[in-house]
Amino acid sequence: MSNWERLEWSKQVSALNERIRDFQGDPSPDRLELAIKQLRDYAEAASSGGIEIPAHFIAI
């Protein structure tokens, strides 16, 4: 994984964490739906190879 790929992955994880913190700060149904959508989009991109996840974060 290149430094660029690692940086992009890190940005995506930070965005996910921010979305979850946003929901935790105001647990409204709208914020929950946004958090779930972003998590699903991330999972879909990861499973389709759209993003690369560092090996030490992957459970075998």
PDB file of C-alpha atoms in Angstrom:
ATOM      1  CA  MET A   1       0.000   0.000   0.000  1.00  0.00           C
ATOM      2  CA  SER A   2       1.467   3.307  -1.054  1.00  0.00           C
ATOM      3  CA  ASN A   3       1.612   6.350   1.168  1.00  0.00           C
ATOM      4  CA  TRP A   4      -1.076   7.990  -0.993  1.00  0.00           C
ATOM      5  CA  GLU A   5      -3.411   4.996  -0.616  1.00  0.00           C
ATOM      6  CA  ARG A   6      -2.805   4.937   3.122  1.00  0.00           C
ATOM      7  CA  LEU A   7      -3.612   8.660   3.338  1.00  0.00           C
ATOM      8  CA  GLU A   8      -6.850   8.203   1.363  1.00  0.00           C
ATOM      9  CA  TRP A   9      -7.869   5.280   3.559  1.00  0.00           C
ATOM     10  CA  SER A  10      -7.092   7.305   6.679  1.00  0.00           C
ATOM     11  CA  LYS A  11      -9.255  10.178   5.405  1.00  0.00           C
ATOM     12  CA  GLN A  12     -12.178   7.819   4.819  1.00  0.00           C
ATOM     13  CA  VAL A  13     -11.872   6.321   8.294  1.00  0.00           C
ATOM     14  CA  SER A  14     -11.723   9.828   9.790  1.00  0.00           C
ATOM     15  CA  ALA A  15     -14.874  10.799   7.892  1.00  0.00           C
ATOM     16  CA  LEU A  16     -16.645   7.679   9.171  1.00  0.00           C
ATOM     17  CA  ASN A  17     -15.589   8.431  12.736  1.00  0.00           C
ATOM     18  CA  GLU A  18     -16.769  12.032  12.410  1.00  0.00           C
ATOM     19  CA  ARG A  19     -20.172  10.899  11.094  1.00  0.00           C
ATOM     20  CA  ILE A  20     -20.543   8.496  14.041  1.00  0.00           C
ATOM     21  CA  ARG A  21     -19.520  11.196  16.553  1.00  0.00           C
ATOM     22  CA  ASP A  22     -22.049  13.529  14.928  1.00  0.00           C
ATOM     23  CA  PHE A  23     -24.774  10.938  15.480  1.00  0.00           C
ATOM     24  CA  GLN A  24     -23.660  10.335  19.059  1.00  0.00           C
ATOM     25  CA  GLY A  25     -23.867  14.079  19.737  1.00  0.00           C
ATOM     26  CA  ASP A  26     -27.412  14.261  18.362  1.00  0.00           C
ATOM     27  CA  PRO A  27     -28.915  10.773  18.002  1.00  0.00           C
ATOM     28  CA  SER A  28     -31.701  11.692  15.603  1.00  0.00           C
ATOM     29  CA  PRO A  29     -33.104   9.224  13.055  1.00  0.00           C
ATOM     30  CA  ASP A  30     -31.752  11.373  10.188  1.00  0.00           C
ATOM     31  CA  ARG A  31     -28.208  11.284  11.545  1.00  0.00           C
ATOM     32  CA  LEU A  32     -28.493   7.549  12.140  1.00  0.00           C
ATOM     33  CA  GLU A  33     -29.510   7.002   8.509  1.00  0.00           C
ATOM     34  CA  LEU A  34     -26.565   9.118   7.300  1.00  0.00           C
ATOM     35  CA  ALA A  35     -24.133   7.139   9.469  1.00  0.00           C
ATOM     36  CA  ILE A  36     -25.516   3.804   8.275  1.00  0.00           C
ATOM     37  CA  LYS A  37     -25.390   4.893   4.630  1.00  0.00           C
ATOM     38  CA  GLN A  38     -21.779   6.014   4.943  1.00  0.00           C
ATOM     39  CA  LEU A  39     -20.798   2.754   6.667  1.00  0.00           C
ATOM     40  CA  ARG A  40     -22.537   0.715   3.953  1.00  0.00           C
ATOM     41  CA  ASP A  41     -20.844   2.728   1.199  1.00  0.00           C
ATOM     42  CA  TYR A  42     -17.467   2.146   2.848  1.00  0.00           C
ATOM     43  CA  ALA A  43     -18.127  -1.581   3.245  1.00  0.00           C
ATOM     44  CA  GLU A  44     -19.253  -1.887  -0.373  1.00  0.00           C
ATOM     45  CA  ALA A  45     -16.170  -0.056  -1.636  1.00  0.00           C
ATOM     46  CA  ALA A  46     -13.936  -2.264   0.493  1.00  0.00           C
ATOM     47  CA  SER A  47     -15.533  -5.498  -0.693  1.00  0.00           C
ATOM     48  CA  SER A  48     -15.470  -4.472  -4.355  1.00  0.00           C
ATOM     49  CA  GLY A  49     -11.824  -3.419  -4.220  1.00  0.00           C
ATOM     50  CA  GLY A  50     -12.647   0.276  -4.555  1.00  0.00           C
ATOM     51  CA  ILE A  51     -10.485   1.017  -1.543  1.00  0.00           C
ATOM     52  CA  GLU A  52      -7.535  -0.794  -0.102  1.00  0.00           C
ATOM     53  CA  ILE A  53      -7.417  -1.475   3.622  1.00  0.00           C
ATOM     54  CA  PRO A  54      -4.042  -1.950   5.346  1.00  0.00           C
ATOM     55  CA  ALA A  55      -3.445  -5.637   6.006  1.00  0.00           C
ATOM     56  CA  HIS A  56      -3.039  -5.229   9.775  1.00  0.00           C
ATOM     57  CA  PHE A  57      -6.660  -3.972   9.958  1.00  0.00           C
ATOM     58  CA  ILE A  58      -8.134  -7.021   8.241  1.00  0.00           C
ATOM     59  CA  ALA A  59      -9.348  -9.941  10.349  1.00  0.00           C
ATOM     60  CA  ILE A  60      -8.628 -13.324   8.848  1.00  0.00           C
TER      61      ILE A  60
END
